[in-house]
Short mmCIF file of C-alpha atoms in Angstrom, two decimals:
data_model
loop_
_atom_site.label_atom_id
_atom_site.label_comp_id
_atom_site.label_asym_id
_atom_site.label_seq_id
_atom_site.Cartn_x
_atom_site.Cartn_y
_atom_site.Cartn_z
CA UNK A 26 -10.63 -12.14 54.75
CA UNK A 27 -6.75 -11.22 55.21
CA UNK A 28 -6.07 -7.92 56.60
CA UNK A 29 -4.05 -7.10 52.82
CA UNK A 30 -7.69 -7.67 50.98
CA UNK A 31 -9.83 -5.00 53.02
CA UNK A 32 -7.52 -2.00 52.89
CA UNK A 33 -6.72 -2.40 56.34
CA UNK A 34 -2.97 -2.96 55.85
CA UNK A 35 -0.77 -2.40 52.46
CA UNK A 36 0.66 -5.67 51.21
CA UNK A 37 4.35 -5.07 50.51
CA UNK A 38 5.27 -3.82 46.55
CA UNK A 39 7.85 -5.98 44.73
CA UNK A 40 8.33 -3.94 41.19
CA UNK A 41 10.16 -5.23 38.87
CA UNK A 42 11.22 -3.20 35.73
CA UNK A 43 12.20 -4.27 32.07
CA UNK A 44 14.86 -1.20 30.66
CA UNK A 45 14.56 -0.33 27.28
CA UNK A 46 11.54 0.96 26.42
CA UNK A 47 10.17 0.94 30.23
CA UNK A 48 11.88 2.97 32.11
CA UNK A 49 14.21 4.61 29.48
CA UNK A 50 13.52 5.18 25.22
CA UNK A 51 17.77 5.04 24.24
CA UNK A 52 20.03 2.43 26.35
CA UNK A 53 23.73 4.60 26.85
CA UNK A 54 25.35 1.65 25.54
CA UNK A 55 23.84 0.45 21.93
CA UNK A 56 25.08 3.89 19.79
CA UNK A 57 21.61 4.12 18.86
CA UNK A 58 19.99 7.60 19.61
CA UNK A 59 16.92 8.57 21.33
CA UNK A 60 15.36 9.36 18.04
CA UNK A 61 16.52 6.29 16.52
CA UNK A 62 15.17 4.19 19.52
CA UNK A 63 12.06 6.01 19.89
CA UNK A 64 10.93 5.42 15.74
CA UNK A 65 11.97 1.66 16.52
CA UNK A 66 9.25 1.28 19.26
CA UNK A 67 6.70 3.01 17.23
CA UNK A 68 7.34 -0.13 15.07
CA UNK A 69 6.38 -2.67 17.88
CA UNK A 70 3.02 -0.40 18.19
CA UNK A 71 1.58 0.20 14.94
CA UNK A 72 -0.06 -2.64 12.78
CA UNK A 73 -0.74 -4.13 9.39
CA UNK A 74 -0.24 -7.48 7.88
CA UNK A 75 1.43 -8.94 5.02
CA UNK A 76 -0.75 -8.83 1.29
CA UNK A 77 0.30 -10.77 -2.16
CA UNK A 78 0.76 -6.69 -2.61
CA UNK A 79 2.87 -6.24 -0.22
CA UNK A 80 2.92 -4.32 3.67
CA UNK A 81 -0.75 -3.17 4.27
CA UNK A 82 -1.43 -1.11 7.42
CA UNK A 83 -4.11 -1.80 9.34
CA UNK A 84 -4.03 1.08 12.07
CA UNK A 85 -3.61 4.91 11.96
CA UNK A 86 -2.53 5.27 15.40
CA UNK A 87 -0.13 3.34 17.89
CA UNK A 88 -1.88 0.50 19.84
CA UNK A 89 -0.72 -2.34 22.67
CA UNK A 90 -3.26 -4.31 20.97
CA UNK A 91 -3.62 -5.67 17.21
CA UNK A 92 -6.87 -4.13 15.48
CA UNK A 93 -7.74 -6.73 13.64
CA UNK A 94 -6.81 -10.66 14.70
CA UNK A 95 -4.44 -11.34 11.75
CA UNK A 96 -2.45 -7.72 11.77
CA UNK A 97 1.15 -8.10 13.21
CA UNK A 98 3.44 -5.02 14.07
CA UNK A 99 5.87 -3.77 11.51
CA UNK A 100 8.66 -5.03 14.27
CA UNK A 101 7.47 -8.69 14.31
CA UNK A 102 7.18 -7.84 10.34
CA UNK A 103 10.80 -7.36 10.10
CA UNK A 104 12.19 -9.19 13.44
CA UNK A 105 12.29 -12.62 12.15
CA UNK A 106 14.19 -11.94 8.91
CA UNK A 107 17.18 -9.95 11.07
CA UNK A 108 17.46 -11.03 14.34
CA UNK A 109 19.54 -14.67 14.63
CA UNK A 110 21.11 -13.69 18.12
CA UNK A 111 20.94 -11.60 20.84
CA UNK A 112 23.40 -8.77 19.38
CA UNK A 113 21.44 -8.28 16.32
CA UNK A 114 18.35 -6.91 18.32
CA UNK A 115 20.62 -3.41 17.91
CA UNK A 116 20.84 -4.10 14.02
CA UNK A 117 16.67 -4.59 14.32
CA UNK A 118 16.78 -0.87 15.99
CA UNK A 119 19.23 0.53 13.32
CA UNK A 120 16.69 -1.16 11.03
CA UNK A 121 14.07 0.73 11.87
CA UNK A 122 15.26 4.21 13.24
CA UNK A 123 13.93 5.82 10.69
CA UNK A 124 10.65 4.57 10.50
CA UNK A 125 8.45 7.81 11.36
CA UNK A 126 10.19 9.35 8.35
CA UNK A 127 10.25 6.57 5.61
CA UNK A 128 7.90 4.03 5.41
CA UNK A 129 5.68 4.98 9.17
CA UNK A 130 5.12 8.77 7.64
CA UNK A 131 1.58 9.02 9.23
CA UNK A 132 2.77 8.24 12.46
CA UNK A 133 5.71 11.13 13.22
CA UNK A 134 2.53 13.28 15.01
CA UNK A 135 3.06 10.79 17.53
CA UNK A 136 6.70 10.30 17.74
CA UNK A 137 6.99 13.69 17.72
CA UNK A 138 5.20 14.08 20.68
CA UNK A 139 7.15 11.62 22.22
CA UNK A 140 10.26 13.21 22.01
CA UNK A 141 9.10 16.48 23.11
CA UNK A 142 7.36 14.86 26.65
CA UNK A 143 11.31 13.44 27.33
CA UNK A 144 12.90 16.86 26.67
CA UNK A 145 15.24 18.13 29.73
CA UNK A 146 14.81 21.62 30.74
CA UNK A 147 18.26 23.18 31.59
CA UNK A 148 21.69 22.00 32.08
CA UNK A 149 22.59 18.67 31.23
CA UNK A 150 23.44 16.25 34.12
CA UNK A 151 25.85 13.24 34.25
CA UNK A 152 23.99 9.95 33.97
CA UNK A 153 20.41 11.57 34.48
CA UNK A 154 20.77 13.12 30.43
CA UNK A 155 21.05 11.57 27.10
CA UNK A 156 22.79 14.25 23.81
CA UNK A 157 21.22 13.37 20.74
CA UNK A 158 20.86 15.62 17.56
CA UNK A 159 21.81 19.13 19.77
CA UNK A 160 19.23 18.71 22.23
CA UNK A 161 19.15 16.90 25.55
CA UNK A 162 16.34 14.66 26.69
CA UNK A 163 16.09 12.44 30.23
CA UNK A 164 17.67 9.51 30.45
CA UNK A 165 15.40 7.80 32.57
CA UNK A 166 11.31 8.42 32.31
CA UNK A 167 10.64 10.80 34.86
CA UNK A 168 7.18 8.85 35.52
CA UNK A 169 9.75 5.99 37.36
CA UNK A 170 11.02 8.69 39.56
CA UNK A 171 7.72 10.15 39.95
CA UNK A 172 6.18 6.12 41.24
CA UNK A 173 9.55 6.49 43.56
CA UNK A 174 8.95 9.78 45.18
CA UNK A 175 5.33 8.46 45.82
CA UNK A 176 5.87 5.37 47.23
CA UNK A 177 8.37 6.83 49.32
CA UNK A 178 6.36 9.77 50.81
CA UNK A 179 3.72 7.22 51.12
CA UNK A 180 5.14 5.48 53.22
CA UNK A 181 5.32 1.92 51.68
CA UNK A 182 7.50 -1.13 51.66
CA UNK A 183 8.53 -1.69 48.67
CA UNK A 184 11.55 -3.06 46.60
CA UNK A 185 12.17 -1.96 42.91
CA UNK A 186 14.48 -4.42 40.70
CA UNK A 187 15.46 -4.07 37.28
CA UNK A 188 15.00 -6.83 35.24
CA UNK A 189 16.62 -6.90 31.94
CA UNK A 190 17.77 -8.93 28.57
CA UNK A 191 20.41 -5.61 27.82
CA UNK A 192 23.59 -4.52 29.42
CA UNK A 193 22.61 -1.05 30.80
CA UNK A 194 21.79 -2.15 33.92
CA UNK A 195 24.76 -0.53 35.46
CA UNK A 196 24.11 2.82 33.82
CA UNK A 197 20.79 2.60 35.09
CA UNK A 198 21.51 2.17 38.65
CA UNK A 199 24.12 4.88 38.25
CA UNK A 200 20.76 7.22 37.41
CA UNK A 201 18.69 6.23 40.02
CA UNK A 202 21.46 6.56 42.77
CA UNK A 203 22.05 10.18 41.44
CA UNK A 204 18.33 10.80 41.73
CA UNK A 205 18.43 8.95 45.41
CA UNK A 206 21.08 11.75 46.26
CA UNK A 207 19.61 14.60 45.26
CA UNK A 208 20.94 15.63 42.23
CA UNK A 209 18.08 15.36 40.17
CA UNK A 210 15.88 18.57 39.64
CA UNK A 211 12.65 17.42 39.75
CA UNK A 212 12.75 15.34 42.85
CA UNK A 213 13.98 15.68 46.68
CA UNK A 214 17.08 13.30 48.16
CA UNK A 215 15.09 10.19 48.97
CA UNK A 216 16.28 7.79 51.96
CA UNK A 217 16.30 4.65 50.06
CA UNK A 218 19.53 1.83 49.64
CA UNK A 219 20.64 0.72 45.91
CA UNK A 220 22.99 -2.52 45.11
CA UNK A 221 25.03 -1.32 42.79
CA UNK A 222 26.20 -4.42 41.36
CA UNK A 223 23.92 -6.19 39.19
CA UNK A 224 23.37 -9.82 39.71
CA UNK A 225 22.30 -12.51 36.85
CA UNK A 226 19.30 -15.14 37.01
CA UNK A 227 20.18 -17.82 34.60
CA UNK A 228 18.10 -20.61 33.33
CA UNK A 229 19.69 -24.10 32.86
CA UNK A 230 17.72 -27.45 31.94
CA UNK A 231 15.10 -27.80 33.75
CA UNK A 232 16.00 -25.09 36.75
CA UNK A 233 17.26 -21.45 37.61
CA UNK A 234 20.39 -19.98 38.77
CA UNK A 235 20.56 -16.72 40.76
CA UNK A 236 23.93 -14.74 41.45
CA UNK A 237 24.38 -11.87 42.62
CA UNK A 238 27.06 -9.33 43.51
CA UNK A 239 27.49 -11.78 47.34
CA UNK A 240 28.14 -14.77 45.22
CA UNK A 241 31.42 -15.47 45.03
CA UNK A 242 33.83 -17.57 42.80
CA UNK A 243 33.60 -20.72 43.90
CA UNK A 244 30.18 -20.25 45.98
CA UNK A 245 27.09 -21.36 44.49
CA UNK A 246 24.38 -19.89 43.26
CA UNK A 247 20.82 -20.15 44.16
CA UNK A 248 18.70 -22.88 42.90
CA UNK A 249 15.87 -23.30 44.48
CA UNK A 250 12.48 -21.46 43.01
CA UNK A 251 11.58 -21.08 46.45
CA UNK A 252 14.94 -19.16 47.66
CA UNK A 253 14.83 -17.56 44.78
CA UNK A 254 11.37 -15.79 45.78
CA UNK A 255 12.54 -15.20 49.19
CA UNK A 256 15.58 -13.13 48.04
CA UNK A 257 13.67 -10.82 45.66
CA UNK A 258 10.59 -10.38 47.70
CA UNK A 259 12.70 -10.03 51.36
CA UNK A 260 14.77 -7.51 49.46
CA UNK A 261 14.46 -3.87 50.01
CA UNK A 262 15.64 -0.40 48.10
CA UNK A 263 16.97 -0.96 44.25
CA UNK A 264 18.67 -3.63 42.56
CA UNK A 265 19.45 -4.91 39.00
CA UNK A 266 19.26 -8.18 37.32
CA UNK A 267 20.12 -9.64 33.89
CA UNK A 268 18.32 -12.33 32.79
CA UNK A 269 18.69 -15.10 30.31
CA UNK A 270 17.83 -13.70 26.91
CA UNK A 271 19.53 -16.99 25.18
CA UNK A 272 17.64 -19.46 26.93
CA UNK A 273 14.45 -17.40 25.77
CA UNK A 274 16.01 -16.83 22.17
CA UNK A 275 17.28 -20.94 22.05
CA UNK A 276 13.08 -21.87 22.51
CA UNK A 277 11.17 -20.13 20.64
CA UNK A 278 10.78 -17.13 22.49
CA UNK A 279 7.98 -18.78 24.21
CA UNK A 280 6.78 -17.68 27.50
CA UNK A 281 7.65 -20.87 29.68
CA UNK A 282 11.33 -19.55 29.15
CA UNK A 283 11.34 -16.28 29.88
CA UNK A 284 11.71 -14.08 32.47
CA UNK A 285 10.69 -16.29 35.41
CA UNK A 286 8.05 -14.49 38.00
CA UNK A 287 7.15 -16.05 41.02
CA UNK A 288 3.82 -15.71 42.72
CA UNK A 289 2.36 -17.13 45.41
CA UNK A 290 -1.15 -16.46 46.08
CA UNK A 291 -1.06 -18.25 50.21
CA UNK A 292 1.51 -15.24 50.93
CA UNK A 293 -1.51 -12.40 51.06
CA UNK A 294 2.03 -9.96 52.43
CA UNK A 295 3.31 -9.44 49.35
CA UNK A 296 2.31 -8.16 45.45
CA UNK A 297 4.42 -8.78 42.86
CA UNK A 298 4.24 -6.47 39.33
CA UNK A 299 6.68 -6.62 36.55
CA UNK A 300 6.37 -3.98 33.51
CA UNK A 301 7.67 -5.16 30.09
CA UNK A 302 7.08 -3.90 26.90
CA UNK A 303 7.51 -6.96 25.23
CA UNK A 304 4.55 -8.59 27.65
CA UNK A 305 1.57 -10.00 25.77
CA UNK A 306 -0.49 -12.12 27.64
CA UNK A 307 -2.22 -13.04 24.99
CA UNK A 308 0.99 -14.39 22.76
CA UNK A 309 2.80 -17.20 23.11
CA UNK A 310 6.35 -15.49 23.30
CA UNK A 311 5.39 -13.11 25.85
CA UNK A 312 8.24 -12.23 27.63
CA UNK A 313 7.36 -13.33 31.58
CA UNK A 314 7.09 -16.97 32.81
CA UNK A 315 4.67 -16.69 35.48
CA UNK A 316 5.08 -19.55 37.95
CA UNK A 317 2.69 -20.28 40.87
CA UNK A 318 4.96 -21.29 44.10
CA UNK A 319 3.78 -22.51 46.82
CA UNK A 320 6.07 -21.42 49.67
CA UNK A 321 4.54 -23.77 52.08
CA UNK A 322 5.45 -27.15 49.97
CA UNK A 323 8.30 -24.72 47.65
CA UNK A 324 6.96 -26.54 44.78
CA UNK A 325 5.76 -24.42 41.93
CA UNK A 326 4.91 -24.75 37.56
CA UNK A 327 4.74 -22.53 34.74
CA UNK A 328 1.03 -21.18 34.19
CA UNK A 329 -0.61 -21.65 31.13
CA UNK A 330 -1.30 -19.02 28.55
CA UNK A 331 -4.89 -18.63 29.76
CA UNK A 332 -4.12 -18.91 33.19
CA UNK A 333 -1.42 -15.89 32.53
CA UNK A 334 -4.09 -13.85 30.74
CA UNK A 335 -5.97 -13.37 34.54
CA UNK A 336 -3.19 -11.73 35.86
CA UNK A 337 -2.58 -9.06 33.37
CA UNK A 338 -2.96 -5.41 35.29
CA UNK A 339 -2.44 -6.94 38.37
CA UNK A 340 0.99 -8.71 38.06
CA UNK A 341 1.43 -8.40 34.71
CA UNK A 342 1.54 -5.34 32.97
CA UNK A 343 2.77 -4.70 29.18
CA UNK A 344 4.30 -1.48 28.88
CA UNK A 345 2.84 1.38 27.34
CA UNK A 346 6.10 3.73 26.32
CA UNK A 347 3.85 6.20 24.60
CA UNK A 348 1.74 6.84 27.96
CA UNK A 349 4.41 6.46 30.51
CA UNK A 350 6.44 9.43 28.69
CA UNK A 351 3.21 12.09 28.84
CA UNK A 352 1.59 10.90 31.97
CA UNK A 353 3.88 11.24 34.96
CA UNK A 354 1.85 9.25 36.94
CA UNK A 355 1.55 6.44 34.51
CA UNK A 356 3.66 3.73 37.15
CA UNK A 357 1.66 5.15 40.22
CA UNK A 358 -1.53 4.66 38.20
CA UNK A 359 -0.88 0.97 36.84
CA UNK A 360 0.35 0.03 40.44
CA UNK A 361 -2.79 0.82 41.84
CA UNK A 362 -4.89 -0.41 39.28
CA UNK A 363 -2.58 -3.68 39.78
CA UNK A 364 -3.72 -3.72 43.70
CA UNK A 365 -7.19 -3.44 43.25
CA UNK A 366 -7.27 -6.14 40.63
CA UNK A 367 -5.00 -8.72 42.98
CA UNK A 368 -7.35 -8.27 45.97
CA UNK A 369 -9.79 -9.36 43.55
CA UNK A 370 -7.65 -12.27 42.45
CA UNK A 371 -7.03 -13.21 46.04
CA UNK A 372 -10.86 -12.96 46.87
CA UNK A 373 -11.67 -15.01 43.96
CA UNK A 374 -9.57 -17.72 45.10
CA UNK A 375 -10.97 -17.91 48.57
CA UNK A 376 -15.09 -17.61 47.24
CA UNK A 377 -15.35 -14.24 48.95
#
């Protein structure tokens, strides 16, 4: 058995974090406020299904998971008739800002709640706060900060890396560097390095293409799967990424061209975990292409649905906004929820 499966030694954390509705409710960028962006992911959350009458709900309370097999959320309800490119994903939020208030009435108990778990308390701060509708709320889910602070008094190696389809990256490292420094309220200075400069992992026929803020005009990028690992996973600190929401949007939405995740179950010194709202293991446009790599061959393929549905809560793990907003310790929680179920995983695989 490898010293990373009997709680001898900590296997290293690679995090990776979706934006929008994972670590934050409103991006800074979109015009669209907290209230507005909050109402829209109640839509993604609460269920029903289309009648000869007409919408028919088929939940009274928000839910990851469908109630019944053929109920849909009131997002996928609307997505397909508005959203044609990447841009109009802010008309599908305008769309539905309202949504607690119109036609989602017998949910606003639970937006409400929402909004009041993501007030700030005191003086507004630059980058860390978010005005909407005279009051001031966090711009970042304390419960990210929290997982932070933890892993750093801890004592772990780790390396968190935002991974996103949006273009607040930027504003997002801006937040977490203030927090680094101390100027956050709720949490100490912590001794930890941030890129600043978001790179880009793009996907091109049949391969990937990783730049980042050392690749320079002229140089080129990195292609190989197996590189590709290396550089996240032998990364340290906080860094940004913006992935390839056309690629995904130009097939189908379909998993195999998504956000590509490497694992590699051979290196028992690292554990990979992305959080994404918009991962369902059990859909076929799930937002994550897990790939299996081997790093000793640096050969690796796109697993199958049902192969993907094992790793869910261990490297997978669909975003619960909802949760992370109350529960402070909602990241610590799923990440070790995540390492008990990959030691598993990794015993499985060897017949222990």
């Amino acid at each position: 058995m490898s010293k990373h499966q009997n709680g001898d030694s900590k296997r290293k954390l690679v995090l990776y974090f979706d934006i929008r509705n994972t670590v934050l409710v409103a991006d800074s960028i979109s015009n669209i406020t907290v209230e507005q962006a909050l109402n829209s992911y109640m839509t993604a959350v609460t269920w029903g299904k289309n009648t000869p009458h007409g919408w028919q709900w088929c939940s009274d309370k928000p839910s990851l998971r469908a109630p019944h097999p053929d109920a849909i959320t009131y997002y996928k309800h609307l997505e397909q008739d508005i959203v044609k490119c990447a841009t109009e994903r802010s008309a599908l939020r305008k769309a539905t800002g309202d949504f607690t208030q119109t036609v989602g009435t017998q949910f606003e108990g639970y937006f409400l709640d929402g909004l009041k778990n993501i007030e700030w308390k005191g003086e507004p701060k630059n980058f860390l706060t978010m005005q909407s509708h005279n009051k001031t709320y966090h711009y970042i889910l304390p419960a990210f900060f929290h997982c932070m602070n933890y892993l750093q008094k801890a004592g772990r190696e780790y390396t968190l890396i935002f991974r996103t389809y949006g273009i607040d990256t930027e504003n997002v490292l801006r937040a977490t560097e203030q927090t680094i420094l101390g100027n956050h309220p709720q949490f100490d200075a912590m001794d930890v390095k941030i890129n600043m400069k978001p790179g880009q992992l793009k996907r091109v026929k049949n391969g990937f293409e990783l730049y980042d803020c050392n690749t320079k005009n002229g140089q080129r990028p990195l292609t190989s799967e197996l590189e590709i690992y290396k550089k996240f996973t032998e990364s340290s600190g906080v860094s940004g990424y913006v992935d390839d929401f056309t690629f995904w949007q130009e097939n189908g939405y379909h998993h195999e061209s998504g956000k590509p995740l490497w694992i590699d179950p051979n290196d028992h010194s690292i554990q990979q975990i992305i959080f994404d709202d918009n991962i369902r293991v059990s859909d076929v446009d799930s937002i994550v292409n897990l790939r299996l790599l081997n790093s000793r061959t640096g050969k690796s393929r796109s697993l199958s649905q049902k192969e993907t549905e094992i790793m869910e809560d261990s490297c997978l793990v669909q975003m619960d906004l909802l949760d992370g907003v109350s529960n402070q310790n909602y990241f610590i929680d799923k990440v070790k929820l995540c390492e008990t179920n990959y030691d598993r995983f990794l015993m499985s695989l060897s017949g222990e």
